[in-house]
Coordinates of C-alpha atoms and ligand atoms in Angstrom, one line a residue:
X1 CA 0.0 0.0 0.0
X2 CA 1.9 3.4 -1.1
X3 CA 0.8 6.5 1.0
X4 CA -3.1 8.1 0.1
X5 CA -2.1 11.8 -0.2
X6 CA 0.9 13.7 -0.8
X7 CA -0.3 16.0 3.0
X8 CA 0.0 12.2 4.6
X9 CA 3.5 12.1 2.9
X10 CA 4.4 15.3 4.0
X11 CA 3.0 15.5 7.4
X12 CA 5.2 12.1 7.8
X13 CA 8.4 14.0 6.8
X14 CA 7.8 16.6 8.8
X15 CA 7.0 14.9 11.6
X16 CA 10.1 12.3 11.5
X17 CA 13.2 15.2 10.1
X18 CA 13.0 14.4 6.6
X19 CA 11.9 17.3 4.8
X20 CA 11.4 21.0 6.3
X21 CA 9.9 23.9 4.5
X22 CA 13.3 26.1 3.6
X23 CA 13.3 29.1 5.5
X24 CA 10.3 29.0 7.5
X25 CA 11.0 30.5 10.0
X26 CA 10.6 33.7 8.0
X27 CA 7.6 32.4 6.5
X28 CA 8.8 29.9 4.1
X29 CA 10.2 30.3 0.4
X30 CA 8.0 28.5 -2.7
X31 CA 9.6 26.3 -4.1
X32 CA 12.4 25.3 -1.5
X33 CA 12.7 22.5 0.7
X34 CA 15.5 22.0 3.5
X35 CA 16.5 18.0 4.1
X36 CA 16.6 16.8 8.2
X37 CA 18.6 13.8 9.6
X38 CA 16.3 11.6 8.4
X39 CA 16.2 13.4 4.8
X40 CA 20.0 13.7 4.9
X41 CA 20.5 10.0 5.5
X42 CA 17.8 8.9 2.9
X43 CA 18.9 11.3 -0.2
X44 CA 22.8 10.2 0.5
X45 CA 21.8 6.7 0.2
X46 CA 19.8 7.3 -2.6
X47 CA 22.8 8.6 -4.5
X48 CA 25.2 6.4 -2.9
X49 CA 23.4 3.5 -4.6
X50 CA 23.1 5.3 -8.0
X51 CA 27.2 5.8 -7.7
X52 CA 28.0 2.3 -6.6
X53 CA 26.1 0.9 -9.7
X54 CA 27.2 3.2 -12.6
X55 CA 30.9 3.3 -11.2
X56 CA 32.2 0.9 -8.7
X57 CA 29.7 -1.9 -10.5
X58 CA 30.8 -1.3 -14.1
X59 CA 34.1 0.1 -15.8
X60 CA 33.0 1.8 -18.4
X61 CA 32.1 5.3 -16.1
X62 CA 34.4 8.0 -14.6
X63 CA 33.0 10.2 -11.9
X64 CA 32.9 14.4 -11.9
X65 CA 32.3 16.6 -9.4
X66 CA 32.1 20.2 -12.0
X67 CA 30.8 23.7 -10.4
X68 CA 27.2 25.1 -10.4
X69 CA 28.5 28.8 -11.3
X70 CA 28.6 28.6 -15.3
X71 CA 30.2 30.8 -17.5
X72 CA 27.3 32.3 -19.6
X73 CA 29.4 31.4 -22.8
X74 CA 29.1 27.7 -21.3
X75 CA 25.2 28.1 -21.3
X76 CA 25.1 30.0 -24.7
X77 CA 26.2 27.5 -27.0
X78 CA 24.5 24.6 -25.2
X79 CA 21.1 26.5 -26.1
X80 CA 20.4 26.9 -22.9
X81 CA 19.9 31.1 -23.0
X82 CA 17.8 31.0 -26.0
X83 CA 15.1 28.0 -25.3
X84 CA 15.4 26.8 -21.6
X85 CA 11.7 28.6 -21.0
X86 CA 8.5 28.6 -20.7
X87 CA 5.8 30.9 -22.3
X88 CA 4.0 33.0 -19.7
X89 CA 0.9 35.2 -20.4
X90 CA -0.2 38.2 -18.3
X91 CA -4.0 39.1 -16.9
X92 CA -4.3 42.4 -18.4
X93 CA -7.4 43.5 -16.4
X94 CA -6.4 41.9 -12.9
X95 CA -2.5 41.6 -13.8
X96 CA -1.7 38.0 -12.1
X97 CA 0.6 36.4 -14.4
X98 CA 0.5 32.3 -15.4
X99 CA 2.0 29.8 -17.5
X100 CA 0.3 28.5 -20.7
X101 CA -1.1 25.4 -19.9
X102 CA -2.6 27.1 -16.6
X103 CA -4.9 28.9 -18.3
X104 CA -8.6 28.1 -18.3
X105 CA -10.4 27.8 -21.8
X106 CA -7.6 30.6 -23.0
X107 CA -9.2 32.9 -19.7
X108 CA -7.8 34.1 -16.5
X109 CA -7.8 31.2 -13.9
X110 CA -8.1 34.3 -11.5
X111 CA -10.8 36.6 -12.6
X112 CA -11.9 35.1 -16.1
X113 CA -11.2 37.6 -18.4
X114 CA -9.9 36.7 -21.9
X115 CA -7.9 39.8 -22.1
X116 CA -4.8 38.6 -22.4
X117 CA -0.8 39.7 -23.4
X118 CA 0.9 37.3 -26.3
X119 CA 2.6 34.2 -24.7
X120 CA 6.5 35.3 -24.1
X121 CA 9.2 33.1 -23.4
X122 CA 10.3 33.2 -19.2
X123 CA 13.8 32.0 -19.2
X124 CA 14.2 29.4 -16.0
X125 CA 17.7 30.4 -15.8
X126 CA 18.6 32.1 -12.2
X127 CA 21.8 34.7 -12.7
X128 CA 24.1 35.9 -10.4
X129 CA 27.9 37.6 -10.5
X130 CA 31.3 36.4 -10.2
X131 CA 33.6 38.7 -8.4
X132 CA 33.0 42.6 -6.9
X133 CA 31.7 44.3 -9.8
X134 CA 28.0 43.6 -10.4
X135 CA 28.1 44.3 -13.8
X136 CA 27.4 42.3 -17.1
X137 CA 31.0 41.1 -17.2
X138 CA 30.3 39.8 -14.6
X139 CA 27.6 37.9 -14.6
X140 CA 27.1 33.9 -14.6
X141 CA 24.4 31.1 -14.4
X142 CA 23.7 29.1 -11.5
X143 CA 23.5 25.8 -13.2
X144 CA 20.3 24.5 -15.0
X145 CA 21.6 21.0 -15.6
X146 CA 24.4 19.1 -14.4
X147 CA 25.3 17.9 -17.7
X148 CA 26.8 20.8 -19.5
X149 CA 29.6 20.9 -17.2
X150 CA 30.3 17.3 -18.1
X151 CA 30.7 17.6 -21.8
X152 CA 32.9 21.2 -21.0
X153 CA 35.4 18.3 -19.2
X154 CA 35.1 16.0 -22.0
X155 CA 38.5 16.4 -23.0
X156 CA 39.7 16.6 -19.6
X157 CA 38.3 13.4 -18.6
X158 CA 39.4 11.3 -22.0
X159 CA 42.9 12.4 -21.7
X160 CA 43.4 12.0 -17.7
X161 CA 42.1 8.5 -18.0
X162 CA 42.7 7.3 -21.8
X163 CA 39.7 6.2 -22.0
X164 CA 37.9 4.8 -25.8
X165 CA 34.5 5.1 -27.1
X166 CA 32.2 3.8 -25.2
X167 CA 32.1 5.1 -22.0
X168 CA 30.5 7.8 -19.8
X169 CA 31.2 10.7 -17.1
X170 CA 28.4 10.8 -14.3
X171 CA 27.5 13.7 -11.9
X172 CA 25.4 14.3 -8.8
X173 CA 24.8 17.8 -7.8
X174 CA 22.5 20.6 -7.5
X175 CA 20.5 22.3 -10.2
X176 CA 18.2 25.4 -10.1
X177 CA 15.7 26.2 -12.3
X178 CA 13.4 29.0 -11.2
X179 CA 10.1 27.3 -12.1
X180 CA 7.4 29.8 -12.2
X181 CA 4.8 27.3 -10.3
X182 CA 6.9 24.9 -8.0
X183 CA 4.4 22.2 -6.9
X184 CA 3.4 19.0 -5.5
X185 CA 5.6 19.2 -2.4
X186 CA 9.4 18.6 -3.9
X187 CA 8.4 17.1 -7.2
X188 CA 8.4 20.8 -8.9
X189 CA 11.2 22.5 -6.7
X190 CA 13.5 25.5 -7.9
X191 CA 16.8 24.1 -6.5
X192 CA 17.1 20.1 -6.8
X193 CA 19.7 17.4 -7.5
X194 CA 20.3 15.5 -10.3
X195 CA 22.1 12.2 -11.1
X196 CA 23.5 12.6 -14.9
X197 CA 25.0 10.2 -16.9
X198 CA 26.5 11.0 -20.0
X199 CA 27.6 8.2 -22.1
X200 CA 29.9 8.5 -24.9
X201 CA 28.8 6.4 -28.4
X202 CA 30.3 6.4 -31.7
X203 CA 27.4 8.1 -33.9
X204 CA 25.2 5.2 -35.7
X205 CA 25.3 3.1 -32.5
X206 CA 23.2 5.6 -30.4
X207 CA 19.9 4.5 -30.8
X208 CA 21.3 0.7 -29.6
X209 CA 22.7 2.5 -26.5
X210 CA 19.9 4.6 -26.2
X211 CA 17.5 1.2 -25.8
X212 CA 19.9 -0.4 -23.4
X213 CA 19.8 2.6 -21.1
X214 CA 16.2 3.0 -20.8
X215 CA 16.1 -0.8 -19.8
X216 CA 19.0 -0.3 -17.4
X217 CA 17.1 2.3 -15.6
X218 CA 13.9 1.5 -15.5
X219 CA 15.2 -2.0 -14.0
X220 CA 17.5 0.1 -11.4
X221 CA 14.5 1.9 -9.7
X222 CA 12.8 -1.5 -9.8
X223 CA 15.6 -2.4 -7.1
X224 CA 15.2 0.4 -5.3
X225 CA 12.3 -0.8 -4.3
X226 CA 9.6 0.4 -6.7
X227 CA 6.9 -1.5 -7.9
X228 CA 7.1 -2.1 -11.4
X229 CA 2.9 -1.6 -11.9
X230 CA 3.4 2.2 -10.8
X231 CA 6.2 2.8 -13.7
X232 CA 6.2 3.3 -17.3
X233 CA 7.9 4.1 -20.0
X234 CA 6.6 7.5 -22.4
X235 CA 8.3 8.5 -25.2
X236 CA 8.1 12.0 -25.9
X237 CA 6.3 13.1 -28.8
X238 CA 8.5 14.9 -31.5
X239 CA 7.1 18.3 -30.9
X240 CA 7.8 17.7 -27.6
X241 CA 11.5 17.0 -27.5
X242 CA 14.2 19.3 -25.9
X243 CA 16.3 21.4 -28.3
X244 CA 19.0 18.9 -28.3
X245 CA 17.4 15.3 -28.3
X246 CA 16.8 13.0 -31.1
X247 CA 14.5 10.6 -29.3
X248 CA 13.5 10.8 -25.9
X249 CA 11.8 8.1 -23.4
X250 CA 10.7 9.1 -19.8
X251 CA 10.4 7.1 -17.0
X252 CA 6.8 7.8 -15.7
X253 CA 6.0 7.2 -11.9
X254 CA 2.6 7.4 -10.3
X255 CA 3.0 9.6 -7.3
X256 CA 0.7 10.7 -5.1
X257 CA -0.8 13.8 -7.6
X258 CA -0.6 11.7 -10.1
X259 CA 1.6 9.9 -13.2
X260 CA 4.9 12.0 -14.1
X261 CA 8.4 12.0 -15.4
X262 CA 10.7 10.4 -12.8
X263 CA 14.3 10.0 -15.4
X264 CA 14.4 10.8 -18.6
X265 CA 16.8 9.4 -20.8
X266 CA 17.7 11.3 -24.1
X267 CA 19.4 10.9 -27.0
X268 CA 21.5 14.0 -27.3
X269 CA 23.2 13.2 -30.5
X270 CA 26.4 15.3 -31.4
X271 CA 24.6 18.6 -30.0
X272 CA 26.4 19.1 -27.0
X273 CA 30.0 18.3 -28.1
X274 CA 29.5 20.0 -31.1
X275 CA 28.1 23.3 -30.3
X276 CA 31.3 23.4 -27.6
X277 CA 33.8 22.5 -30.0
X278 CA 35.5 25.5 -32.4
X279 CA 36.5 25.3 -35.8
X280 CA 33.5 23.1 -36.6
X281 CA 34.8 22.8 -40.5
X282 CA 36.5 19.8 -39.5
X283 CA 33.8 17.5 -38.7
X284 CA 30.9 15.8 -40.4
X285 CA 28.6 16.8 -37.6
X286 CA 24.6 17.2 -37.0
X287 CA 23.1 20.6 -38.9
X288 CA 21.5 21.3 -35.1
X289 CA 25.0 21.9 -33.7
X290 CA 25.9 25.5 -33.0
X291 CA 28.6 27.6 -34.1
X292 CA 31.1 28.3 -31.8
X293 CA 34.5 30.2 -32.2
X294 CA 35.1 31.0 -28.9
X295 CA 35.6 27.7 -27.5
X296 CA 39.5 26.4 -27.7
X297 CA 39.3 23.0 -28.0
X298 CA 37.8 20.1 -30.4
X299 CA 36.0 17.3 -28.2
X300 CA 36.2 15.2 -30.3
X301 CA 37.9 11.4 -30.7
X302 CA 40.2 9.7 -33.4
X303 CA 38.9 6.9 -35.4
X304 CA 42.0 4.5 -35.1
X305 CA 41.6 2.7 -38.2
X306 CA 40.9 5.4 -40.3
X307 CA 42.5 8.1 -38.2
X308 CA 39.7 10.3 -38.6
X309 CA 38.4 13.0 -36.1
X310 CA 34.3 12.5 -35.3
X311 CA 32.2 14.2 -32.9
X312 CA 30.6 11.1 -30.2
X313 CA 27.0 11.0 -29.6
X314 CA 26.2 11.1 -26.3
X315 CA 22.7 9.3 -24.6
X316 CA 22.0 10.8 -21.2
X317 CA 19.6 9.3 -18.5
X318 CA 18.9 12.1 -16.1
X319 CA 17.0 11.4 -12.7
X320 CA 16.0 13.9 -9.7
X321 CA 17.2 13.3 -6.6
X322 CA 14.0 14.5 -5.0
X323 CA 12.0 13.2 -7.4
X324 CA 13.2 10.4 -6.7
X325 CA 13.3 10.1 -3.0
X326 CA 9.3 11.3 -3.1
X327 CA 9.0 8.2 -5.3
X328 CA 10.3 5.6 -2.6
X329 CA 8.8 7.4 -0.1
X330 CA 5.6 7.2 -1.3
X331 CA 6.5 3.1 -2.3
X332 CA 7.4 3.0 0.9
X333 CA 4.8 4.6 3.3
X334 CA 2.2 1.3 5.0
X335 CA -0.1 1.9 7.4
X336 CA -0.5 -1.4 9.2
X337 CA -4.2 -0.9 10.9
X338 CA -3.6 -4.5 12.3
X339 CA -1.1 -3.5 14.7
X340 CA -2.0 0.7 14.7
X341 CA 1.4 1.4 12.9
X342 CA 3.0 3.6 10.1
X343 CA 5.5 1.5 8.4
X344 CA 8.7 3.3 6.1
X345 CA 9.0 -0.3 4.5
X346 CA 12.7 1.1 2.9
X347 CA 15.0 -1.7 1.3
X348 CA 17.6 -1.6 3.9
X349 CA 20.2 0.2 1.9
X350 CA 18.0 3.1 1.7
X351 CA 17.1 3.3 5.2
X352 CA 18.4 6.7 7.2
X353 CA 19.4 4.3 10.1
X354 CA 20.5 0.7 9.9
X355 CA 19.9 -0.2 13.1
X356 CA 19.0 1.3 16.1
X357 CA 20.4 -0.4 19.3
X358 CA 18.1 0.8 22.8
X359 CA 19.2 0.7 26.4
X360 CA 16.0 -1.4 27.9
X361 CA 16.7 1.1 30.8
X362 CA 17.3 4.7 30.1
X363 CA 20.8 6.2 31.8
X364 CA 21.7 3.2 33.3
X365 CA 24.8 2.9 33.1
X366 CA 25.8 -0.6 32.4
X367 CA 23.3 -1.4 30.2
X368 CA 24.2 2.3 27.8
X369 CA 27.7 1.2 28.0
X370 CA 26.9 -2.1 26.2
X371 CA 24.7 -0.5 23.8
X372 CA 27.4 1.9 23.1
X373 CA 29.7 -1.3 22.6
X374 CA 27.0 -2.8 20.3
X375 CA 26.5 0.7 18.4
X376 CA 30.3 0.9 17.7
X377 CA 30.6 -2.5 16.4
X378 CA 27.9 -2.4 13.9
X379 CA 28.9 1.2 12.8
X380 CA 32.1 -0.2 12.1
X381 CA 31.1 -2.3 9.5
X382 CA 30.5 0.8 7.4
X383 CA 26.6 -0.3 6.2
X384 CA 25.5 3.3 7.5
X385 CA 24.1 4.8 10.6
X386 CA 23.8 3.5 14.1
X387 CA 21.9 5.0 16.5
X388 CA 21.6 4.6 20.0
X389 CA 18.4 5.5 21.8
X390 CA 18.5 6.4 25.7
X391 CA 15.4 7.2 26.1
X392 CA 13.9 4.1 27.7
X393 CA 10.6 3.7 26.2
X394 CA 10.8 0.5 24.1
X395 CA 7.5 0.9 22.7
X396 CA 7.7 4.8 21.7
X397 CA 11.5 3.4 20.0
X398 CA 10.1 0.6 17.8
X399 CA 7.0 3.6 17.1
X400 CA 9.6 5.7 15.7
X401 CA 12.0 3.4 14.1
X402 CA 9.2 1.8 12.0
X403 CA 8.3 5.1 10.8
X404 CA 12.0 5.9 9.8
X405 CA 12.1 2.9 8.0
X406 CA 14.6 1.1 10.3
X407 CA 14.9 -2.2 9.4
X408 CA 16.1 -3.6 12.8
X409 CA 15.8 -2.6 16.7
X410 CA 18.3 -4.3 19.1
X411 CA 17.8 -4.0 22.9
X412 CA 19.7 -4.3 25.5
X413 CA 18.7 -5.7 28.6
X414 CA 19.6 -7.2 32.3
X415 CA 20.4 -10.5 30.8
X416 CA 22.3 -9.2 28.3
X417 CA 24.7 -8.1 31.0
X418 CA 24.9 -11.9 31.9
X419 CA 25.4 -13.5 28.6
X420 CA 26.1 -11.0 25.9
X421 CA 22.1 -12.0 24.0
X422 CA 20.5 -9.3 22.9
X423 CA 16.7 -9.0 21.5
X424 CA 16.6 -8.2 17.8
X425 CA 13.5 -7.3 16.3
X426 CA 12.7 -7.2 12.3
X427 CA 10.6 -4.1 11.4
X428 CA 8.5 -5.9 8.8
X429 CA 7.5 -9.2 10.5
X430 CA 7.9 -7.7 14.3
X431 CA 9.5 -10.9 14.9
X432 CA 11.5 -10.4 18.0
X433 CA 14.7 -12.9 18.6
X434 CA 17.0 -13.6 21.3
X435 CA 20.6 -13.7 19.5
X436 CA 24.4 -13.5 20.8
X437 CA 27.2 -11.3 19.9
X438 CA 28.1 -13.2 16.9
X439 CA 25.1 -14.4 15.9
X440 CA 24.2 -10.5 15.7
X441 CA 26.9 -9.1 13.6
X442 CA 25.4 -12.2 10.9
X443 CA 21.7 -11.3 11.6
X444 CA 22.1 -7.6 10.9
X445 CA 25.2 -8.1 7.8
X446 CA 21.9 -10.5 6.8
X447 CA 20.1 -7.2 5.5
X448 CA 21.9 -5.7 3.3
X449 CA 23.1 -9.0 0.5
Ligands
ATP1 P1 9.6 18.4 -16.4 O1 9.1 18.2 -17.8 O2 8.9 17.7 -15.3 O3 9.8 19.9 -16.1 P2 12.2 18.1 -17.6 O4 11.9 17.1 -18.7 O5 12.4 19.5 -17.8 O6 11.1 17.8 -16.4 P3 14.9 17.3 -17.4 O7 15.4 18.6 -18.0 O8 14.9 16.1 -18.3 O9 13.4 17.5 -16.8 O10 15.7 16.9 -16.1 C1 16.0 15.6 -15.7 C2 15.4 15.3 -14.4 O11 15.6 16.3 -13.4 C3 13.9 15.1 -14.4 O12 13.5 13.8 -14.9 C4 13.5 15.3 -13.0 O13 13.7 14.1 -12.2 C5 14.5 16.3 -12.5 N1 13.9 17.7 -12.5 C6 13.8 18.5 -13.5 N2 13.2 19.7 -13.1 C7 12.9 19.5 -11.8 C8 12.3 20.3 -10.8 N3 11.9 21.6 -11.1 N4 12.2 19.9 -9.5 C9 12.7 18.6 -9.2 N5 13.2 17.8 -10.1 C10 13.4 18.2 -11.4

């Protein structure tokens, strides 16, 4: 059972320090959402797993950790500055302002009237400057996209590691687009994450690539815990496709408000490479492909056989970090009526807190000292966070443990003092065991295979 609204969701994050309103102590800021120590724990994880299995897991992927700052250049020939927008429309009689597709029978959603301005283009792109003068010399892009930042290292990254066509540079970090209706708690947000993959191709093998991506990601969320009957895959119609992409396919989730992009995964062709590359003469390369003098370098790769410089095609599969955490949550969430319980039923490598070891007496000092000595073992295996509760309420502990989504409760008690067993109990079943030191260490590595 996934959660009934997005306010049962939210009021669960709230509640349990996964997601704040930003700011709201001044009264809160659309758009922006702070992450707690349950949040913290959840979205590291979250990435954590999507680095292990595109890097450590295969060895065909370098890592890259770029700036958000852009240079505007960077952001020019990408095609960023002159299509990353939306069209808005003003009311001219009671001058709100709203995006096309919020309009109402072409009226005012606000006071009805059909008067009107001409759709203009809104660019999402938030500006800042670089340095003391505040002037247009000066001025940069916060980041829209991870990726261009990638393809601006491409050359960097080939020759550090000598890598060969195929392979791929991936990214996590933040991204701001100001969105001019953030929505739907943090699905619609105007400063998220993004996990980016771009993957290297030699042109005329892309759309191959492109098919074995799509599978590879829509199966990746599958073990993350999602249930394949609330994904799908949508490709985007023609009309629809970003400036850059040849062939697009999304993965669609059903979350609480309703069936959206999760990932998409594009085909960018040569556009990227191409517009950042100078002296485009040289290469046989997509009409789409900006000029670009300014640049200094080709990135571009030889053709061994023929010695021949070519352009790669690149296929990207771009997720949201939020986005995607709202997805697990929401996989997640189980009220279990039978036993008056909210469940976080996180696969364990998700979970903020592994396991969480409790003192069956609070401040008493022998039996916290052995907790501590149980804590410090387990953290030591590296799975994640351990967390010892002194507050002696077992029942209010395995309350708040199953709505954190932590897998396993160990407490320590007066016997445990006399022969090292401890009570372990499961957060799924509620199956509560009496096991001994090393029976423990097996019992909790158990979780994570
Ligand atoms: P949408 O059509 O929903 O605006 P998009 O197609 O513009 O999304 P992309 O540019 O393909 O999104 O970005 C890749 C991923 O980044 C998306 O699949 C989504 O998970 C995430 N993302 C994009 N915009 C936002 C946003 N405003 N808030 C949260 N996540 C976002």
């Amino acid at each position: 059972m996934v959660s009934k609204t997005m306010e049962e969701l939210a009021s669960l994050c709230k509640r349990r320090g996964f997601i704040f309103q930003s700011n709201d102590i001044y009264g809160g800021v659309k758009g922006l959402y702070d992450y707690g120590p349950m949040g913290v724990e959840l979205k590291n994880n979250l990435k954590q797993s999507w680095w292990k299995s595109m890097i450590y897991e295969r060895d065909d992927i370098e890592g890259l950790d770029a700036t958000i700052l852009t240079a505007p250049d960077v952001l020019k020939h990408s095609g960023h500055e002159d299509t990353f927008s939306d069209p808005l429309v003003d009311c001219k009689s009671c001058k709100s302002r709203w995006t096309v597709d919020q309009l109402d029978n072409q009226s005012c959603p606000n006071c009805k009237s059909k008067d009107l301005t001409d759709p203009r283009p809104f660019n999402l792109m938030f500006k800042t400057s670089i340095g003391p003068v505040d002037d247009d010399s000066a001025f940069a892009y916060l980041r829209p996209e991870t990726a261009q930042q990638i393809f601006t290292n491409f050359k960097n990254v080939l020759d550090s590691t000598n890598r060969v066509l195929p392979f791929g540079i991936a990214q996590i970090g933040k991204a701001f687009r100001n969105e001019i209706t953030p929505r739907n708690f943090i699905f619609r947000v105007r400063e998220f994450e993004q996990m980016e993959l771009e993957f290297f191709v030699e042109p005329g093998l892309d759309d191959e690539w492109h098919k074995y991506w799509v599978d590879s990601r829509f199966n990746w969320w599958i073990d993350q815990g999602i249930d394949k009957k609330r994904l799908e895959l949508h490709e985007v119609q023609k009309d629809e496709l970003s400036h850059y992409s040849k062939a697009t396919v999304d993965i669609m989730y059903t979350f609480p408000h309703g069936k959206e992009e999760l990932e998409g995964i594009a085909n960018r062709t040569d556009f990227d490479l191409g517009s950042h590359t100078k002296n485009q003469g040289d290469f046989n390369i997509s009409s789409k492909v900006m000029k670009n003098k300014k640049s200094t370098t080709k990135l571009a790769v030889q053709n061994l056989a023929n010695k021949n410089w070519f352009i790669p095609y690149v296929i990207e599969p771009s997720a949201g970090v939020e986005r995607g955490v709202l997805a697990l949550l929401n996989e997640a969430y189980k009220v279990d009526e039978k036993n008056s319980r909210t469940v976080l039923a996180l696969k364990p490598h998700l979970s903020p807190i592994k396991a969480a070891v409790i003192p069956l007496k609070r401040n008493n000092e022998q039996l916290v000292e052995y907790a501590k000595f149980i804590k410090s073992k387990l953290q030591k295996l590296g799975l994640g966070r351990i967390a010892l509760e002194n507050s002696g309420n077992i029942g209010k502990n395995y309350r708040r443990h199953d709505e954190i989504g932590t897998p396993l409760c160990i407490t320590v008690d007066f016997e445990t003092l006399e022969d090292k067993t401890v009570t372990v109990r499961d957060r799924d079943t509620m199956k509560q065991q009496r096991v001994g030191p090393e029976e423990l260490i097996k019992y909790y590595q158990k979780y994570f295979e």
